[in-house]
GROMACS .gro file of C-alpha atoms in nm:
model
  141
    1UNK     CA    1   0.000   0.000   0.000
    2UNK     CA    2   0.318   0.232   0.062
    3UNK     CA    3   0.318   0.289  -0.335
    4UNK     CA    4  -0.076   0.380  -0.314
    5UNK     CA    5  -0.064   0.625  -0.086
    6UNK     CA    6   0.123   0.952  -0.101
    7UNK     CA    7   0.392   1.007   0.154
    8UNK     CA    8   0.319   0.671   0.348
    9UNK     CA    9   0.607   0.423   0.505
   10UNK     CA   10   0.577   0.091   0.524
   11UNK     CA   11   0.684  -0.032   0.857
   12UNK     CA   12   0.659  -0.379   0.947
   13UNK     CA   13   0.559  -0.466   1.300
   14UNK     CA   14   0.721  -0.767   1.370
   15UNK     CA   15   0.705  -0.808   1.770
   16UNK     CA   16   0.661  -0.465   1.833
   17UNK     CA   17   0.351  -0.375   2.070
   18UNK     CA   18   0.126  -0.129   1.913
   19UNK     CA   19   0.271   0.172   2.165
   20UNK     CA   20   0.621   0.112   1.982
   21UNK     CA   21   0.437   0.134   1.656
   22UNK     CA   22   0.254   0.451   1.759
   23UNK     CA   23   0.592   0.572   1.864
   24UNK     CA   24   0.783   0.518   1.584
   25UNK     CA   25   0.487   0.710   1.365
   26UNK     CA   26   0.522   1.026   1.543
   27UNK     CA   27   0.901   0.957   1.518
   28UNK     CA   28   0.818   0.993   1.130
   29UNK     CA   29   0.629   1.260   1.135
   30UNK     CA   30   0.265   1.068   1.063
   31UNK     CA   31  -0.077   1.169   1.171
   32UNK     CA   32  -0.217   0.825   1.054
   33UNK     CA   33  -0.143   0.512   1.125
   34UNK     CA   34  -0.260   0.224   0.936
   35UNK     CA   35  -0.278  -0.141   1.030
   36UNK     CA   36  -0.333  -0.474   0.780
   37UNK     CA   37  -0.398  -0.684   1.061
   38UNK     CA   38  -0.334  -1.073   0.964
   39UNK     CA   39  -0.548  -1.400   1.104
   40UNK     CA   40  -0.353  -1.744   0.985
   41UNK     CA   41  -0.113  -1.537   0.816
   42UNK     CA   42  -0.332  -1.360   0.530
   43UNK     CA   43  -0.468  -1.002   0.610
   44UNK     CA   44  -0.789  -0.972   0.772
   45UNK     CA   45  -0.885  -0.638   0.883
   46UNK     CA   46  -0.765  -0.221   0.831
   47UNK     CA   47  -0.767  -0.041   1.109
   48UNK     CA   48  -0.683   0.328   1.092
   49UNK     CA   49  -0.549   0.508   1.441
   50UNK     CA   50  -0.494   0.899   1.465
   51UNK     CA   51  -0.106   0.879   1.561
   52UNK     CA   52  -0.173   1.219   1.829
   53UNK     CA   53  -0.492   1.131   2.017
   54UNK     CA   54  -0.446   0.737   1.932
   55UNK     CA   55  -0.799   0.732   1.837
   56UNK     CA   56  -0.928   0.476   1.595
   57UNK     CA   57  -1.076   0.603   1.299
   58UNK     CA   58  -1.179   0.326   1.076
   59UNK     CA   59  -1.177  -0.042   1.067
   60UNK     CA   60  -1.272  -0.236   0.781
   61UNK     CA   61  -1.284  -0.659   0.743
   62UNK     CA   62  -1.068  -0.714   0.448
   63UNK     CA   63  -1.327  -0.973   0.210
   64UNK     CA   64  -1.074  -1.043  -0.092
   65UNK     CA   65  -0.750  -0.918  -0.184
   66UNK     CA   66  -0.540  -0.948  -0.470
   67UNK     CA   67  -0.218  -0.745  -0.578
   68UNK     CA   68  -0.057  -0.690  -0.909
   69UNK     CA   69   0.239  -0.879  -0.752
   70UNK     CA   70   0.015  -1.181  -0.791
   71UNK     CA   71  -0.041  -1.223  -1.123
   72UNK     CA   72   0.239  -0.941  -1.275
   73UNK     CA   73   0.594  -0.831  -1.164
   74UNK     CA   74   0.555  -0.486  -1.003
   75UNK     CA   75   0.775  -0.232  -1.110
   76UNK     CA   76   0.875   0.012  -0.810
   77UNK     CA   77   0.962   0.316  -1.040
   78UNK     CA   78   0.772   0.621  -0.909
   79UNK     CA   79   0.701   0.535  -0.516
   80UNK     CA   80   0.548   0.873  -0.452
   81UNK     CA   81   0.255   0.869  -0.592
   82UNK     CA   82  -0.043   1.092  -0.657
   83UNK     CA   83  -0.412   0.962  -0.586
   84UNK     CA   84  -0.739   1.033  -0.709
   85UNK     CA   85  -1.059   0.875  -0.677
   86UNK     CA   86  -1.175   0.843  -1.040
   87UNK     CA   87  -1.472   0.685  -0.961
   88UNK     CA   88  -1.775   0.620  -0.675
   89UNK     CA   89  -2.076   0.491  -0.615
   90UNK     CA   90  -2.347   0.557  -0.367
   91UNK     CA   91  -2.283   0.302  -0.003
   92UNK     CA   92  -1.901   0.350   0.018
   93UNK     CA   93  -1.905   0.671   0.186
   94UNK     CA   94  -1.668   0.559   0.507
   95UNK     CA   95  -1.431   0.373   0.255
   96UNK     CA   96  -1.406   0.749   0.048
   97UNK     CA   97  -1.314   0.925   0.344
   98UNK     CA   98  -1.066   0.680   0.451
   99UNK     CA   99  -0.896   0.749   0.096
  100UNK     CA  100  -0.937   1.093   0.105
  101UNK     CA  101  -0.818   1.097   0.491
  102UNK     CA  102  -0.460   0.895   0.317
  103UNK     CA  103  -0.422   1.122   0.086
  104UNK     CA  104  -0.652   1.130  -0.265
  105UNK     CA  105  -0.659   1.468  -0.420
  106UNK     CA  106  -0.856   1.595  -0.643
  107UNK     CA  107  -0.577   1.684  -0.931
  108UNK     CA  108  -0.551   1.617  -1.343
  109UNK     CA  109  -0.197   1.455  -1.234
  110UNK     CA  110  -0.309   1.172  -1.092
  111UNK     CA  111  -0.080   0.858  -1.100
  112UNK     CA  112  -0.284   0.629  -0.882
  113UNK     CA  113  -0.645   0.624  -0.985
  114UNK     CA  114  -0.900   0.462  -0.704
  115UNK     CA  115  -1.249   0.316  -0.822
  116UNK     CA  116  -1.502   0.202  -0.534
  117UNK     CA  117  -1.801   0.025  -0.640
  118UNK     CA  118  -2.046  -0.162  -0.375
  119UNK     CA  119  -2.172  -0.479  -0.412
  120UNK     CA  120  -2.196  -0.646  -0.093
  121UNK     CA  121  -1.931  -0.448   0.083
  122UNK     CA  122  -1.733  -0.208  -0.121
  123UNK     CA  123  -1.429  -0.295  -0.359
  124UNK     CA  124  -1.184  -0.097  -0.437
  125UNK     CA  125  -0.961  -0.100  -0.733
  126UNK     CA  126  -0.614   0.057  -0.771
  127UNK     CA  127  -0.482   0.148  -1.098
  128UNK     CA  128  -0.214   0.319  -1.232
  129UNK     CA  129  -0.191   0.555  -1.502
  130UNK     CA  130  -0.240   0.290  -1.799
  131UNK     CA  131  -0.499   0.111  -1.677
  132UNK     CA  132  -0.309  -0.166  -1.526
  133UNK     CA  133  -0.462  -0.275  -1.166
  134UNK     CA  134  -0.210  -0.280  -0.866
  135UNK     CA  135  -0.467  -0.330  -0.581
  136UNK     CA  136  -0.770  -0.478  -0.567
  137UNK     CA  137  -1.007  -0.464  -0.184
  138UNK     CA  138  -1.287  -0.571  -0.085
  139UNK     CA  139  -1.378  -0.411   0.236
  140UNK     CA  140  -1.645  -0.457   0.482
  141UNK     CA  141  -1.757  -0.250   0.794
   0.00000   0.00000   0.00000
């Protein structure tokens, strides 16, 4: 997700406690933390913590998943990307301030473009400038 969202930092947590986490984001410089919980070793849940106050702000069940890593060999060219949410519809409201809340702008130089459609929970779909998925979600209150 680091090459989704603009100015994130992918920080695996290992051991760590989720104080040492919360440290090392203010450390960085974050206001929001976000956490790809895992259950059996395959992510199960976001969960989305204001860094100051510690305050969670979303959590979503993750329902599917797939990357671009799974089917095509990700290029990591460009790692500071620009969002944009080039499409909505109507039911995803939490899951379009969540992307607006990482970062999506509203800008013609978009390099990341976000589509969120519901159908029993909403997906989301990552692409980059030519089309070419790099995230796919399926998320669930």
């Amino acid at each position: 997700m680091e090459y989704i969202f603009p100015f994130s930092v992918k920080v695996n947590r290992g051991k760590r406690n989720l104080e040492e986490v919360f440290r090392i984001a203010r450390v960085l410089g974050g206001e929001l933390l976000l956490l790809v919980n895992v259950f059996k070793g395959n992510p199960s849940s976001l969960e989305v913590y204001d860094v100051i106050s510690g305050e969670r702000l979303y959590h979503f069940l993750i329902q599917s998943l797939r990357l671009r890593s799974d089917y095509e060999k990700i290029s990591l060219y460009n790692t500071r990307r620009i969002l944009c949410i080039r499409e909505t519809e109507y039911g995803c409201t939490k899951v379009n301030s969540l992307l607006i809340d990482l970062g999506a702008t509203r800008t013609r130089e978009c390099t990341v473009h976000a589509e969120v459609k519901f159908d029993n929970g909403c997906n989301v779909r990552f692409v980059d400038s030519m089309n070419r998925e790099i995230l796919f979600m399926g998320l669930a209150e």
